[in-house]
Tab-separated table of C-alpha atoms in Angstrom:
chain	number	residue	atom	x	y	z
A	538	UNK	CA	36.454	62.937	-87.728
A	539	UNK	CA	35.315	61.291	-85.001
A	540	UNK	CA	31.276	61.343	-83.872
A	541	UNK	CA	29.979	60.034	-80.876
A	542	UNK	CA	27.216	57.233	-80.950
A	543	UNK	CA	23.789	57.620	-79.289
A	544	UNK	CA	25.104	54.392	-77.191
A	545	UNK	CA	27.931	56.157	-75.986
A	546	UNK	CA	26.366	59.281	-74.679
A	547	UNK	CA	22.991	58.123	-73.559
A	548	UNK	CA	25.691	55.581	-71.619
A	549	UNK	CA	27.254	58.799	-69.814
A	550	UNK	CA	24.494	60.832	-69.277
A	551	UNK	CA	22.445	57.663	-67.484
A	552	UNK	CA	25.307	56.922	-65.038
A	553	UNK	CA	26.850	60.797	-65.157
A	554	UNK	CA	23.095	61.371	-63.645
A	555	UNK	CA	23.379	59.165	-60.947
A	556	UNK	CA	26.934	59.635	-59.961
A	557	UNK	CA	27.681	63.259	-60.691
A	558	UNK	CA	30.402	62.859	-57.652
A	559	UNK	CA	32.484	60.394	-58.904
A	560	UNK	CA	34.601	62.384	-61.582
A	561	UNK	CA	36.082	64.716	-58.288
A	562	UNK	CA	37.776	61.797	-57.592
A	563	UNK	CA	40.832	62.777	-54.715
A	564	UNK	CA	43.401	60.245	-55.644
A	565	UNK	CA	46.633	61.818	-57.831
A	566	UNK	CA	46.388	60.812	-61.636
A	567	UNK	CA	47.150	57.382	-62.666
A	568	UNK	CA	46.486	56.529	-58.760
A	569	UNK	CA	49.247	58.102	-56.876
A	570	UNK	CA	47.775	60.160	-53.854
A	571	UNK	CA	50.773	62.891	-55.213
A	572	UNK	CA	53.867	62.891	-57.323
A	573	UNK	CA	56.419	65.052	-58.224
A	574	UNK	CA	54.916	65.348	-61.980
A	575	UNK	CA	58.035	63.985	-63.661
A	576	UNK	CA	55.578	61.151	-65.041
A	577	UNK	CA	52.007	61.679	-66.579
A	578	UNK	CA	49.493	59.155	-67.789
A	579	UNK	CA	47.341	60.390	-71.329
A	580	UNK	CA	44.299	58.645	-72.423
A	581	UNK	CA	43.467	59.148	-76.360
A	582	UNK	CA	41.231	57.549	-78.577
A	583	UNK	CA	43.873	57.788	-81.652
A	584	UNK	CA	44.039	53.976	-82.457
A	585	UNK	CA	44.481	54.027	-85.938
A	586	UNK	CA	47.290	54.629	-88.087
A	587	UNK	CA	48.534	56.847	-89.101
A	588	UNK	CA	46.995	59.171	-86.530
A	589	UNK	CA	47.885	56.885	-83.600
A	590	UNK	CA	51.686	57.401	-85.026
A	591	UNK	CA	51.459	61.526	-86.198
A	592	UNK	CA	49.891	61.729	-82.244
A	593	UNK	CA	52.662	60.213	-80.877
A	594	UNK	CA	55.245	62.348	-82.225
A	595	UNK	CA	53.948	65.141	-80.510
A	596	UNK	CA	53.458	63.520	-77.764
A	597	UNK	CA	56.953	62.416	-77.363
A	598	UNK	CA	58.143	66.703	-78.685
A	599	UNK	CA	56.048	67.928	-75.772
A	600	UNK	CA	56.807	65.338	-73.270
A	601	UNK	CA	60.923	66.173	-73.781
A	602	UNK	CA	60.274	69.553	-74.146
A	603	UNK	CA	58.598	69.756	-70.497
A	604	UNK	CA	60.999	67.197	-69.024
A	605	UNK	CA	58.391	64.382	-68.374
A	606	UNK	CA	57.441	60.958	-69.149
A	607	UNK	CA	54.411	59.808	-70.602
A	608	UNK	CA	52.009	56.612	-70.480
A	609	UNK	CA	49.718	56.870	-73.479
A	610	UNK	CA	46.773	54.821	-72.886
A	611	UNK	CA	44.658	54.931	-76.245
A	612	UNK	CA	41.015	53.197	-76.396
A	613	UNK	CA	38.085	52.703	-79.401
A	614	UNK	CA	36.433	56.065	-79.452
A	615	UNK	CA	33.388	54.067	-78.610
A	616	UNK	CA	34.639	53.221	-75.495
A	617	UNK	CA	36.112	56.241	-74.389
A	618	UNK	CA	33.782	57.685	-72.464
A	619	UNK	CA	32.877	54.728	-70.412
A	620	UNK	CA	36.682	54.462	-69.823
A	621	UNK	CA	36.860	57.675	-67.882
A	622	UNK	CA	33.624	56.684	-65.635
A	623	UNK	CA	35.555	53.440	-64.600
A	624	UNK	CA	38.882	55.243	-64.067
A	625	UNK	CA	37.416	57.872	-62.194
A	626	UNK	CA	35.358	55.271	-59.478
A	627	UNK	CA	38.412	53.960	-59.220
A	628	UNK	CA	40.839	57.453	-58.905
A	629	UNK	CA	42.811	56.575	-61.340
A	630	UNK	CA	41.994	59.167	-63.633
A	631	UNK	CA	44.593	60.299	-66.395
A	632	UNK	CA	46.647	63.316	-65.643
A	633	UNK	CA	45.781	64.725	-69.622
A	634	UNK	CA	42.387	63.521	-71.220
A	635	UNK	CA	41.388	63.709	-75.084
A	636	UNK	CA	37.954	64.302	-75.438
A	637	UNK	CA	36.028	64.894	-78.546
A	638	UNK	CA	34.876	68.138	-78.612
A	639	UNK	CA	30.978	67.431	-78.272
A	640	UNK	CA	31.708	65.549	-74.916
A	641	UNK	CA	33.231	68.126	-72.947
A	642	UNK	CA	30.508	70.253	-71.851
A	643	UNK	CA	29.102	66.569	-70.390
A	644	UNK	CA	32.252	65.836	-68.581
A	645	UNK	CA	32.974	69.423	-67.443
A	646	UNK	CA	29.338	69.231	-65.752
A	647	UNK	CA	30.528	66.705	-63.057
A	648	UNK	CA	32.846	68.843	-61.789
A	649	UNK	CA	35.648	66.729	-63.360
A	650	UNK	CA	37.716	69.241	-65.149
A	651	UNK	CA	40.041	71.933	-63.854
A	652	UNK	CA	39.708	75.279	-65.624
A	653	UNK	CA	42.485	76.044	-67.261
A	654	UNK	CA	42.886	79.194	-65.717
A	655	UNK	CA	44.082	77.746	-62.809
A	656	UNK	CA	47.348	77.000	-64.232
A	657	UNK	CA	47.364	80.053	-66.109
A	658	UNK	CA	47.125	78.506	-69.781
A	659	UNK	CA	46.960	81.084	-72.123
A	660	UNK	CA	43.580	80.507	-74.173
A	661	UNK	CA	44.285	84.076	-76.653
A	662	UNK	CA	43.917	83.828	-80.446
A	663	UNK	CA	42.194	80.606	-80.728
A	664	UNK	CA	39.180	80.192	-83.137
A	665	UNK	CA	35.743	81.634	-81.438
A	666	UNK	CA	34.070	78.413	-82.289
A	667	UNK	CA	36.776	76.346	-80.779
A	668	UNK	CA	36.953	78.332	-77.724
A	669	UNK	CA	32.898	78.080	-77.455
A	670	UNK	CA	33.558	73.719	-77.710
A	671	UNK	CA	35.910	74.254	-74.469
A	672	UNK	CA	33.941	76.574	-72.112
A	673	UNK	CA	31.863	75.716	-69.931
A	674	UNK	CA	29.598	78.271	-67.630
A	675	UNK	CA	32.378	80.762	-68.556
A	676	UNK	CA	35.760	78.955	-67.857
A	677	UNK	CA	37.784	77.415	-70.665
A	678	UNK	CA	38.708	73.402	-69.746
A	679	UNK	CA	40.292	72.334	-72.952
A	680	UNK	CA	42.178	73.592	-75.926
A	681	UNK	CA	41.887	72.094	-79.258
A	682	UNK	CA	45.699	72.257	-81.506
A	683	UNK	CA	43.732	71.539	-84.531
A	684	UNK	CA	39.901	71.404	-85.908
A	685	UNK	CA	37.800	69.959	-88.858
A	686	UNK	CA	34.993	70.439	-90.673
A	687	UNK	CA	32.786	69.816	-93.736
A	688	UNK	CA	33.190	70.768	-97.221
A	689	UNK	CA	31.870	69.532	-101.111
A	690	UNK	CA	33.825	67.769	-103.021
A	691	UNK	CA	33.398	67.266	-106.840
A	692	UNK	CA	35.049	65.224	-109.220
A	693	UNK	CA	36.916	67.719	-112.053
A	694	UNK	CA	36.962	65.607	-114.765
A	695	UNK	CA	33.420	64.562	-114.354
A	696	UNK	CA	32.259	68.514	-113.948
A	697	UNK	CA	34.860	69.837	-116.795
A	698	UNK	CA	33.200	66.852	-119.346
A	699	UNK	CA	29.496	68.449	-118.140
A	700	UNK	CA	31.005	72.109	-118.599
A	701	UNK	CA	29.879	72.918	-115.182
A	702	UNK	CA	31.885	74.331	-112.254
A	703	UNK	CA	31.395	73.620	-108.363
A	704	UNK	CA	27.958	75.169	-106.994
A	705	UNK	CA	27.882	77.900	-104.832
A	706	UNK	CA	23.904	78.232	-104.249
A	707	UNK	CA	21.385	75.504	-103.350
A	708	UNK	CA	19.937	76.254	-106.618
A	709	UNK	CA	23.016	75.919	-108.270
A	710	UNK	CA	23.679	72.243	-106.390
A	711	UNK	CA	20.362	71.068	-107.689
A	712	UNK	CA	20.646	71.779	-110.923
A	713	UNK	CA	24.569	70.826	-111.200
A	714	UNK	CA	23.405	67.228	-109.005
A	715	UNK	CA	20.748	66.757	-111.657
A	716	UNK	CA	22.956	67.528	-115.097
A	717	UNK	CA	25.171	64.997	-113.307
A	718	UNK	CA	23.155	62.321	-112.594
A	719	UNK	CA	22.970	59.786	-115.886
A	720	UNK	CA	22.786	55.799	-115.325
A	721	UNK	CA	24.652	54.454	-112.258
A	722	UNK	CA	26.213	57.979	-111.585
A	723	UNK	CA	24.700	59.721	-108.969
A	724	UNK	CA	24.912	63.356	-109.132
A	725	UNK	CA	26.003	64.100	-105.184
A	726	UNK	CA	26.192	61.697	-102.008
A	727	UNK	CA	25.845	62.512	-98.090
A	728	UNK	CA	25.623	61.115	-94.961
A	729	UNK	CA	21.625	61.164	-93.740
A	730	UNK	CA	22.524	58.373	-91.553
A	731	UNK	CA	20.099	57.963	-88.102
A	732	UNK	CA	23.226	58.781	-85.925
A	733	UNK	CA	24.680	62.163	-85.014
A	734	UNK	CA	27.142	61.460	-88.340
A	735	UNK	CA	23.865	62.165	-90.675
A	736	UNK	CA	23.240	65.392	-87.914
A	737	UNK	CA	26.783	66.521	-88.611
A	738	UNK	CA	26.529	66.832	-92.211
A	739	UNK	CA	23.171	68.412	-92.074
A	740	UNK	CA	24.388	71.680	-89.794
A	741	UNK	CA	26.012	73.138	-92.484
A	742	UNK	CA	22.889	73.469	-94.452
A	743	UNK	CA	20.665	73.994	-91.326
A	744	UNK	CA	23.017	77.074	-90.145
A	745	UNK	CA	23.693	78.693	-93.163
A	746	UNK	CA	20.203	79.588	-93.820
A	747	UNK	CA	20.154	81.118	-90.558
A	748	UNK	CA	18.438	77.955	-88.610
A	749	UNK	CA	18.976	76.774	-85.076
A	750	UNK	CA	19.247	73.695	-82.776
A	751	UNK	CA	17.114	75.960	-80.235
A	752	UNK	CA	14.145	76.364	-82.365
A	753	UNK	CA	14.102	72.894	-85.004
A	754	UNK	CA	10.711	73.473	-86.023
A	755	UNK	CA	11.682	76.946	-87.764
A	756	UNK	CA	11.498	78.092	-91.421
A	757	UNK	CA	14.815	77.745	-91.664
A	758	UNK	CA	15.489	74.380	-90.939
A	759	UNK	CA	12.794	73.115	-93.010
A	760	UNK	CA	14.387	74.726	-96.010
A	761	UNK	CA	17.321	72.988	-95.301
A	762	UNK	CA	15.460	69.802	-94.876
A	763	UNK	CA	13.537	70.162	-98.122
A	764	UNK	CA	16.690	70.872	-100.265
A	765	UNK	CA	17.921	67.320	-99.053
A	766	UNK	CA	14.264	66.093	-99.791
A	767	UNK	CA	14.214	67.341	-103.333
A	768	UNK	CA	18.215	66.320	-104.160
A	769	UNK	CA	16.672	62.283	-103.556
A	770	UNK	CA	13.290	62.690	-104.641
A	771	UNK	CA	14.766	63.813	-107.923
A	772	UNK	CA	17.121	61.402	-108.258
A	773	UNK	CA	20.324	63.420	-108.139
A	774	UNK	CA	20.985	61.783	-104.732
A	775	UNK	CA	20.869	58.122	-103.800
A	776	UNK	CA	17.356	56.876	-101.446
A	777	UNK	CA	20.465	55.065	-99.673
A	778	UNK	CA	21.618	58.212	-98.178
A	779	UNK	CA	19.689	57.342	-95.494
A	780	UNK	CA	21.967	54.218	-94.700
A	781	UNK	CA	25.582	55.877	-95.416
A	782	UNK	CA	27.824	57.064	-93.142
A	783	UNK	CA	30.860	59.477	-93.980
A	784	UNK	CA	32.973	56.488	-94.872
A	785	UNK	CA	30.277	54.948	-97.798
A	786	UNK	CA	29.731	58.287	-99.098
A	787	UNK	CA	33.022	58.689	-99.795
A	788	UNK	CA	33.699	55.341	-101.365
A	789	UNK	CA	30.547	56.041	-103.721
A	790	UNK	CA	32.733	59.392	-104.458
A	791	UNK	CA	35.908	57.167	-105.281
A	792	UNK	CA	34.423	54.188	-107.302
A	793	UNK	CA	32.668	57.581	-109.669
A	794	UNK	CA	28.948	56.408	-108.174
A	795	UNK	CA	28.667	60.077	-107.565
A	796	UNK	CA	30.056	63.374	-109.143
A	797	UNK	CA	29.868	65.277	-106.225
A	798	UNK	CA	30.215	64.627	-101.931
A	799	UNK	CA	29.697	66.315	-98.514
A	800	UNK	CA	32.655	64.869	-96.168
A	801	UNK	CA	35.831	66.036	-94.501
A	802	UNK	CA	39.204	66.487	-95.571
A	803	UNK	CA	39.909	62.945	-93.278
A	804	UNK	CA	39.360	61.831	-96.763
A	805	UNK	CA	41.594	63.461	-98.395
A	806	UNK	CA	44.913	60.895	-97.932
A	807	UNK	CA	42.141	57.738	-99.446
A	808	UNK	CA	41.304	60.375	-102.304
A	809	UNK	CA	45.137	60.843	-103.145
A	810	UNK	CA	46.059	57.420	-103.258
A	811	UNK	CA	43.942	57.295	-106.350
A	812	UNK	CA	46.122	58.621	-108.660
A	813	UNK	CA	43.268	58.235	-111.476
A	814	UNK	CA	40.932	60.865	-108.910
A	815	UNK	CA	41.119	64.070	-109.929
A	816	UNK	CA	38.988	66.183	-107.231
A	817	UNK	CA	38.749	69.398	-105.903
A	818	UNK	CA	36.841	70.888	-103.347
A	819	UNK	CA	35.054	74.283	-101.913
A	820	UNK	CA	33.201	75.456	-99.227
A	821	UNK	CA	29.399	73.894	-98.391
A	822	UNK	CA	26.904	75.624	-100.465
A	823	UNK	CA	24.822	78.392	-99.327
A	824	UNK	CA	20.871	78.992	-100.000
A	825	UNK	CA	21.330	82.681	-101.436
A	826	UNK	CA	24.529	83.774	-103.038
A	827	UNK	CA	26.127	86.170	-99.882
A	828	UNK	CA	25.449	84.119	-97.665
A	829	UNK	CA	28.784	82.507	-95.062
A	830	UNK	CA	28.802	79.128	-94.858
A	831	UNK	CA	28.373	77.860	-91.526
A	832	UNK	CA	29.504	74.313	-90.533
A	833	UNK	CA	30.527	72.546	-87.250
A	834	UNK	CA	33.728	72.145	-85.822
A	835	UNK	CA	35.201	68.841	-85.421
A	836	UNK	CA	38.202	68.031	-83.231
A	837	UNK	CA	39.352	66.946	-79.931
A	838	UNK	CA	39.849	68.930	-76.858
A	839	UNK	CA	42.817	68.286	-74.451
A	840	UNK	CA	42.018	68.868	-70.829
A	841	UNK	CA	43.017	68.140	-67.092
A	842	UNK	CA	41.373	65.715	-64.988
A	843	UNK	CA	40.506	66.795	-61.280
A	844	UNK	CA	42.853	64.371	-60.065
A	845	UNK	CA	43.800	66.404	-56.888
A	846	UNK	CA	47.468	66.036	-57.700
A	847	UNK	CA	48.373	69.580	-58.082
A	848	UNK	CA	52.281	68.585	-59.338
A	849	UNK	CA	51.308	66.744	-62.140
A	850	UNK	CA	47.974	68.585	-63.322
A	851	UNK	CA	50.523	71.712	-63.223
A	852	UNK	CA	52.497	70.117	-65.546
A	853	UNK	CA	49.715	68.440	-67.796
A	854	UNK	CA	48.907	72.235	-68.329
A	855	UNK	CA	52.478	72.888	-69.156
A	856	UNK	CA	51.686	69.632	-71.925
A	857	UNK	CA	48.481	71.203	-72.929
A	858	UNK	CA	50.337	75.038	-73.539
A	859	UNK	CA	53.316	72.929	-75.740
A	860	UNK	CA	50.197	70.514	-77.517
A	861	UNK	CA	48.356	73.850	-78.644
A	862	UNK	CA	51.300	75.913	-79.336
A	863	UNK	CA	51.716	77.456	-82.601
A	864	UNK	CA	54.607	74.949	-84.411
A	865	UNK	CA	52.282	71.914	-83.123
A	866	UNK	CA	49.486	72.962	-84.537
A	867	UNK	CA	51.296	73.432	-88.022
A	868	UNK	CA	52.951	69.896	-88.115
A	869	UNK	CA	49.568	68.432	-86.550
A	870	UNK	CA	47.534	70.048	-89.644
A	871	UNK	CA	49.886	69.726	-92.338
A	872	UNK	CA	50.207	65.701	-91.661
A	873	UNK	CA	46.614	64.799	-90.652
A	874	UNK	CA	44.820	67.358	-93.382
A	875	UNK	CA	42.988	69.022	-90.392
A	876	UNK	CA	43.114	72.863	-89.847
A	877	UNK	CA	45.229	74.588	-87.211
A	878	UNK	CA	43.007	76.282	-84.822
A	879	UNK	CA	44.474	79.579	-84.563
A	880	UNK	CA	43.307	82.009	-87.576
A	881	UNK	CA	46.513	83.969	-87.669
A	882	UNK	CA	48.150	80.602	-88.989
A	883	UNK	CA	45.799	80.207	-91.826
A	884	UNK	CA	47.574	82.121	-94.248
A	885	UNK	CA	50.980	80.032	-93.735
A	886	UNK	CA	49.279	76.800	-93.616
A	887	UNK	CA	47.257	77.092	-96.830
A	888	UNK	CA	50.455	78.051	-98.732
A	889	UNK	CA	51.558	74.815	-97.675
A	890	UNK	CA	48.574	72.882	-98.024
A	891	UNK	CA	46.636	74.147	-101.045
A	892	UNK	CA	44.167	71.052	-101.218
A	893	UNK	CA	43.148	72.313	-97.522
A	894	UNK	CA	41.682	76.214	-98.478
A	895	UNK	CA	38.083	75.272	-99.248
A	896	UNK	CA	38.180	73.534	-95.260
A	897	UNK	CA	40.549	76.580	-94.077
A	898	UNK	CA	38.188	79.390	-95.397
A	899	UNK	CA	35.272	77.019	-93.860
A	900	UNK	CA	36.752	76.898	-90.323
A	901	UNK	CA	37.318	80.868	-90.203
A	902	UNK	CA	33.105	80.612	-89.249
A	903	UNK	CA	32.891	76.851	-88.365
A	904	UNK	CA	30.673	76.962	-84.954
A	905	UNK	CA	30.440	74.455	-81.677
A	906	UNK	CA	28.200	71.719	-81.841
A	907	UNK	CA	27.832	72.322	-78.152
A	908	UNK	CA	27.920	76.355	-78.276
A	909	UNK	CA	24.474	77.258	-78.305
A	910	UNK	CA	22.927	74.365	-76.113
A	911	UNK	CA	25.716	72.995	-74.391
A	912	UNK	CA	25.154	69.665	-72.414
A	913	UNK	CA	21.274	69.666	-74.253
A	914	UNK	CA	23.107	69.072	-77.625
A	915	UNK	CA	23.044	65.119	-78.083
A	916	UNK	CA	18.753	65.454	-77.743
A	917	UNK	CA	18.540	68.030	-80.548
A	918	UNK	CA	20.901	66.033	-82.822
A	919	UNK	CA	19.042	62.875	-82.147
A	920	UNK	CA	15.810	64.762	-83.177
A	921	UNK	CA	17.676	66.334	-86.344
A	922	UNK	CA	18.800	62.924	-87.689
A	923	UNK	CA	15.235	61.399	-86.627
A	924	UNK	CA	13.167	64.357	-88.634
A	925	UNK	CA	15.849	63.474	-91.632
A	926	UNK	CA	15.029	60.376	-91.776
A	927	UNK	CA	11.126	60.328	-91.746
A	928	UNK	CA	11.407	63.000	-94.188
A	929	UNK	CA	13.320	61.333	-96.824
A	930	UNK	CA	11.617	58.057	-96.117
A	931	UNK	CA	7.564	59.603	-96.450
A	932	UNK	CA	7.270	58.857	-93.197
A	933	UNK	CA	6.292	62.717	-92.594
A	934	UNK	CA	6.326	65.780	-94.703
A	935	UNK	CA	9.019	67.846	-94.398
A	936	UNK	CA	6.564	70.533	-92.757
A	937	UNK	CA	5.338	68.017	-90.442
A	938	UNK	CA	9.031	66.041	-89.641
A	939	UNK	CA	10.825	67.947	-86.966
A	940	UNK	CA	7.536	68.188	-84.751
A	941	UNK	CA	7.171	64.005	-85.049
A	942	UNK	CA	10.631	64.042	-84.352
A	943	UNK	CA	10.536	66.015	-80.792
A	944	UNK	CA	7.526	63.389	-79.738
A	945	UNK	CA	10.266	60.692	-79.819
């Protein structure tokens, strides 16, 4: 899963701000004033294998199945975003653009996205959620083939030795966390990072009890906040939370430093090479048994540059349409452990994937990051991860930490 840095967006939005113009560049993708489409540049931020490899083979299906060529261009995530802003002063914007999900909102703003609907992609029987991360003022500009999302794992043969099972309550997760926790062992680890990973892993609890990015200082939220307080206060969760991201929780998982984790199945391949790890997981746990879990969608969206070459953006829609189509998503999911982003191929991809039904079930009411703010989102995940962290520091009470937070 791949989350922005504060650097990288308060980057954009400062020269997105001043610039606003620059993303309509007129010159044809890849700097051709037009073309006949037979060749298409793509810019990614895939640079790690295996992903960079499983993306490629897709690539390659979709580019012989629509009778083109492709340059793949593929950039640090970090770096992505600046990448664009240089291509686009100099119109030489890619012809199909990978954004992470959070960033498109941002990006459709400028005016530097074509709607989809001008090349007639269809956009039917994709996830809600998914289809909130693409829209923007009411048009679609990017399709994701396939989503991620958050889920707890637990270790079985730590849980079966306790004679507990998985939690399903906040209640339950305290008291399981606690029976857990004996000498080095902590009973559960997460991300409380001060970067939007710590935010990410916090919106599951936030939502679920019914809170909202709109309104942080709510009842709600400061449930959620105060479950997270008491789980390290008691000792069932590490103080160091505070300094992990997704990757050191889950190597505090693996070495048996804790019994229990909230991650993503991105894991999973690092948690199978252990052939000593027996783990299972299920869905993020709620406050009050009934409750749906809520968590956010991760992913990238693929989208269409206003290059003002109307050959090859016509056929970086037909790319798009192939990317997102049904058998893509199901080979996309089934090698990278991330979830296909049409419902109606849950069922066949579960039966499949087994180790994947917790995240599957999860994604059915995953939500946007982006969907109920839009292009505000990076300020109320800065103040999320901010209140977190003077919370479970003392630095303010949990009443008192998402107020101190929105001063800044």
């Amino acid at each position: 899963m791949k989350i922005q840095t504060k650097t990288r967006m308060t980057k954009f939005l400062a020269i997105a701000a001043i610039a606003p113009f620059v993303l309509t560049a007129c010159g044809g993708g890849g700097g051709s004033a037009s073309g006949d489409g037979s060749t298409l540049t793509l810019m990614d931020y895939y640079n790690n294998d295996p992903d960079k490899a499983l993306i490629q083979t897709a690539i390659d299906k979709c580019a012989s199945e629509i009778g083109v060529t492709i340059d793949r261009e593929v950039v640090p995530g970090k770096d992505l975003i600046q990448k664009v802003l240089q291509k686009s002063s100099s119109k030489t914007l890619p012809d199909i653009l990978m954004l992470d999900n959070p960033d498109l909102q941002e990006i459709a703003s400028t005016g530097g996205l074509a709607p989809l609907s001008d090349f007639d992609v269809d956009t039917s029987g994709f996830a809600q959620g998914m289809l909130d991360a693409g829209t923007y003022e009411g048009d679609v500009y990017g399709l994701a083939p396939t989503a991620n999302t958050l889920g707890l794992f637990y270790n079985k043969k730590i849980l079966a030795d306790a004679g507990l099972t998985p939690p399903i309550t906040w209640d339950e997760l305290k008291t399981t966390a606690a029976a857990l926790t004996q000498d080095s062992q902590f009973g559960v680890a997460f991300s409380a990072i001060a970067t939007y990973e710590g935010a990410w892993q916090f919106l599951p609890f936030m939502w679920t009890n019914g809170g909202s990015e709109a309104a942080l200082d709510s009842t709600e939220n400061k449930e959620a906040l105060q479950l997270w307080k008491d789980l390290v206060d008691s000792g069932a969760a590490s103080k160091s939370v505070i300094n992990w991201g997704q990757g050191d929780v889950k190597d505090q998982f693996m070495s048996g430093k804790a019994a229990m984790m909230i991650n993503g199945p991105w894991q999973i391949p690092a948690l199978s090479a252990d052939e000593s790890l027996e783990w299972g997981s299920v869905q993020v746990p709620v406050n009050k048994a009934g409750q749906t879990p809520i968590a956010p969608l991760g992913g990238e969206m693929w989208t269409i540059p206003q290059t003002g070459d109307s050959a090859k953006q016509a056929k970086a829609a037909e790319f798009i349409s192939c990317f997102t189509a049904d058998d893509t998503q199901l080979s996309l999911s089934t090698d990278r452990f991330t979830v296909p982003t049409k419902p109606e191929l849950a069922q066949e991809y579960v039966e499949k994937m087994p180790d994947m039904e917790a995240f599957t079930e999860q994604i059915a009411n995953a939500r946007s990051r982006t969907g109920e703010l839009g292009a505000e989102w990076p300020k109320a995940a800065t103040e999320i991860y901010t209140a977190i962290q003077l919370a479970l520091t003392g630095k303010a009470t949990v009443d008192e930490a998402f107020a101190q937070a929105a001063k800044g």
